[in-house]
Short mmCIF file of C-alpha atoms in Angstrom, two decimals:
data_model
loop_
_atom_site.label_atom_id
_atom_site.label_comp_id
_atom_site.label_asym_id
_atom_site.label_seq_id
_atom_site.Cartn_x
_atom_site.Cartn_y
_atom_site.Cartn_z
CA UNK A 294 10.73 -4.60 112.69
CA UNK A 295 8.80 -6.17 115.02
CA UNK A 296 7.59 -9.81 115.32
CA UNK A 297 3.94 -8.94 114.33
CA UNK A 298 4.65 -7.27 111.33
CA UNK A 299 7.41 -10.16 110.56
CA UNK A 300 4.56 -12.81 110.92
CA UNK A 301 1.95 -10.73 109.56
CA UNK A 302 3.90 -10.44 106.11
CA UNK A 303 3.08 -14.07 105.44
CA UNK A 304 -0.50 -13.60 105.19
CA UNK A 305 -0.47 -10.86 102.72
CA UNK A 306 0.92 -13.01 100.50
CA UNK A 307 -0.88 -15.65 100.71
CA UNK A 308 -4.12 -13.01 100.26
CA UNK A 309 -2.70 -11.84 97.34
CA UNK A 310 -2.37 -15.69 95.92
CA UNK A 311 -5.93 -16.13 96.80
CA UNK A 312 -6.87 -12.66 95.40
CA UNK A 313 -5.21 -14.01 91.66
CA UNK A 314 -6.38 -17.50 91.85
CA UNK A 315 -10.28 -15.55 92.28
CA UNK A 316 -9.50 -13.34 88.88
CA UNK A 317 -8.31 -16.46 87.21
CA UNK A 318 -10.80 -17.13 84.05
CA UNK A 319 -12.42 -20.70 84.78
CA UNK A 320 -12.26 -21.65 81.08
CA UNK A 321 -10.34 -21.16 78.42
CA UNK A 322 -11.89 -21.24 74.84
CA UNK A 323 -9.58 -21.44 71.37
CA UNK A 324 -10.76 -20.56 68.02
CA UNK A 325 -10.28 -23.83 66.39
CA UNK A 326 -10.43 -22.29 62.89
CA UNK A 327 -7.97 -19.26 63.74
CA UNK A 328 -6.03 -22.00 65.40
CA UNK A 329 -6.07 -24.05 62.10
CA UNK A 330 -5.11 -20.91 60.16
CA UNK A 331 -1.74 -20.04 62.17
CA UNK A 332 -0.77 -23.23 62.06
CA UNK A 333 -1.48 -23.96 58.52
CA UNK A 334 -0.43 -20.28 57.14
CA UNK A 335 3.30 -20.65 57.19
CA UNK A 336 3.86 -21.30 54.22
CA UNK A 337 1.16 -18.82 53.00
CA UNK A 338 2.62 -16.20 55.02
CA UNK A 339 6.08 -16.47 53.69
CA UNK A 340 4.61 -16.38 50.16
CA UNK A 341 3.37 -13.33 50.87
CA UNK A 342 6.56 -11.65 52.49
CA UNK A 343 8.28 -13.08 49.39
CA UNK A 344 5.67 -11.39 46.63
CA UNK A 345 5.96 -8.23 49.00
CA UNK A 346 10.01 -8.07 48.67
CA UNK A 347 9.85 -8.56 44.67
CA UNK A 348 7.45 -6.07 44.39
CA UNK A 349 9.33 -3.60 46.69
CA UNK A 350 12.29 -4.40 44.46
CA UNK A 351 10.86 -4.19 41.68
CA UNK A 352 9.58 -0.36 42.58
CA UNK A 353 13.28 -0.03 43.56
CA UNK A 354 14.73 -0.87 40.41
CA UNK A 355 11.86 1.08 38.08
CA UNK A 356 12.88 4.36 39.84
CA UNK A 357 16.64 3.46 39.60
CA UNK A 358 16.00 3.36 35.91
CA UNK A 359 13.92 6.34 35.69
CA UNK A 360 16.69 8.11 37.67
CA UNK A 361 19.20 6.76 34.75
CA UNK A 362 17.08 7.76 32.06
CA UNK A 363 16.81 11.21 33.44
CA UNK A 364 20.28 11.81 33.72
CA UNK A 365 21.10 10.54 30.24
CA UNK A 366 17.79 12.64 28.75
CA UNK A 367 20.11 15.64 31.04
CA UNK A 368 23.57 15.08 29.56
CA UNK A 369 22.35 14.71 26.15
CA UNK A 370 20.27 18.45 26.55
CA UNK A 371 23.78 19.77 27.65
CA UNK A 372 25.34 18.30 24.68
CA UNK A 373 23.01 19.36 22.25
CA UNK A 374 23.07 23.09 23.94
CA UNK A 375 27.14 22.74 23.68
CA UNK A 376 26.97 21.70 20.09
CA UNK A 377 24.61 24.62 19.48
CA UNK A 378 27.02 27.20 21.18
CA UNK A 379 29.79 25.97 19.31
CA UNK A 380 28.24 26.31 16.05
CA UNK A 381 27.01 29.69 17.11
CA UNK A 382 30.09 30.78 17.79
CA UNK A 383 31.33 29.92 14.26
CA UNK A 384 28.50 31.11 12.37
CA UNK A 385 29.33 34.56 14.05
CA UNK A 386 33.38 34.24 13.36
CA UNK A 387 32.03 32.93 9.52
CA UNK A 388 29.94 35.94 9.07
CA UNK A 389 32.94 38.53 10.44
CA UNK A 390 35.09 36.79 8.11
CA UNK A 391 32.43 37.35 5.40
CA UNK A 392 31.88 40.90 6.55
CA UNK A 393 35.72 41.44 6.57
CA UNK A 394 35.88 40.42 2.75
CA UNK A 395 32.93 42.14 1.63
CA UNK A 396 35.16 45.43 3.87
CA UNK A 397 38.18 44.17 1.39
CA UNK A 398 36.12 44.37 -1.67
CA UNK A 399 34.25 47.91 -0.84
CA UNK A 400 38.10 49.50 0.33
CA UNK A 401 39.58 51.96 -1.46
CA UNK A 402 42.90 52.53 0.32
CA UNK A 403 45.75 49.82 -0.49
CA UNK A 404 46.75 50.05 3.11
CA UNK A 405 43.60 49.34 4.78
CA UNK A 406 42.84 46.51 2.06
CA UNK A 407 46.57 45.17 3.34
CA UNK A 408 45.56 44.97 6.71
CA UNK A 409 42.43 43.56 6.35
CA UNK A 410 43.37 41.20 3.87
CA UNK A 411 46.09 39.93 6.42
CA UNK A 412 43.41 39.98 9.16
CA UNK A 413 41.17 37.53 6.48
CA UNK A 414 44.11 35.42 6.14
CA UNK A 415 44.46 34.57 9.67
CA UNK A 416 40.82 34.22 10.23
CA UNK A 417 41.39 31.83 7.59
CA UNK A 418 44.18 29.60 8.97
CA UNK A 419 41.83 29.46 11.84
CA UNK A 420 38.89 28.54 10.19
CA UNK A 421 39.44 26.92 6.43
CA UNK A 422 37.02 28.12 3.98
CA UNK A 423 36.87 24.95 1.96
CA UNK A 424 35.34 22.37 4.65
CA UNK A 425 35.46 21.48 8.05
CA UNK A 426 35.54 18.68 9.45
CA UNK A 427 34.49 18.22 13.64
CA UNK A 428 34.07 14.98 15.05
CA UNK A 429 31.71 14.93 17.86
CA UNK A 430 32.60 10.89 19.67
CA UNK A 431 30.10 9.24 22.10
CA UNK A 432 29.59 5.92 24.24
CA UNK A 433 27.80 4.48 21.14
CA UNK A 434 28.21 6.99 18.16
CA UNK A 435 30.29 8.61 15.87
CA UNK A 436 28.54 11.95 14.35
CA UNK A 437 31.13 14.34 11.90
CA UNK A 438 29.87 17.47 11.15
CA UNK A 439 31.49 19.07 7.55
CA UNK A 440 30.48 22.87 7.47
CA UNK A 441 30.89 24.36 4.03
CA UNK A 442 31.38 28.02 3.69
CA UNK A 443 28.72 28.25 1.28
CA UNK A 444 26.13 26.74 3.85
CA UNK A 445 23.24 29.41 3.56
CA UNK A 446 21.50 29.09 6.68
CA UNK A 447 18.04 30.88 5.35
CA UNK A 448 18.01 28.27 2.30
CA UNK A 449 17.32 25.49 4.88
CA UNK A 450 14.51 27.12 6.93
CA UNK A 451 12.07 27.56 3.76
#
């Protein structure tokens, strides 16, 4: 570097100082009233965020709930299909154990009548034909079921 450019550097920054004092606005002018208002609103403006977080929270906790309500609406659909499947299945074992007896009754060979009345007896031990009794236990209830042989199930739907 030479000593013209070292002496010269001086004066290009004192033109750019003059340059930003030139583009300097010669007054400045406030808004009294939006002045007024941020330095009033604090406490207006904190209300707010408050109202705004209680209403976020409460959206929070009504879809929590839904959300519960839904799953309990779900478990109790499953229950009701498991209950149904269960007493299904022993309607269908009830009516082969009916259908076996009527078999017992129609026989005419000892031997078969043997066999099948052993088969019934089983069936029997398994299932008693004077009552059940099944217990079905939840959070909040207690629900027993007795199923009595005689239980017609077409007597109940008219």
């Amino acid at each position: 570097m030479d000593n013209i450019t070292i002496l010269s550097t001086g004066a290009q920054i004192y033109a750019k100082k003059r340059k930003r004092k030139r583009e300097q606005p010669k007054e400045i002018v406030f808004d009294d009233a939006a002045r007024k208002e941020f330095l009033t609103g604090f406490h207006k403006r904190k209300v707010e965020r408050k109202a705004k977080a209680q209403e976020h929270a409460r959206l929070l906790a009504k879809k929590e709930h839904a959300k519960i309500v839904k799953e309990a609406r779900e478990a109790r659909k499953k229950e009701v299909e498991e209950r149904l499947k269960n007493l299904q299945s022993f309607i269908d074992k009830s009516n082969l154990l009916e259908g076996e007896e009527e078999n017992n009754n129609n026989s005419n060979d000892i031997e078969d009548g043997v066999k099948d009345k052993e088969e019934n007896d089983q069936l029997k031990k398994e299932y008693p034909s004077d009552e059940q009794k099944i217990e079905f236990r939840t959070r909040d209830t207690l629900t027993t079921v007795t199923i009595i042989e005689e239980f017609d199930i077409a007597d109940t739907i008219s």
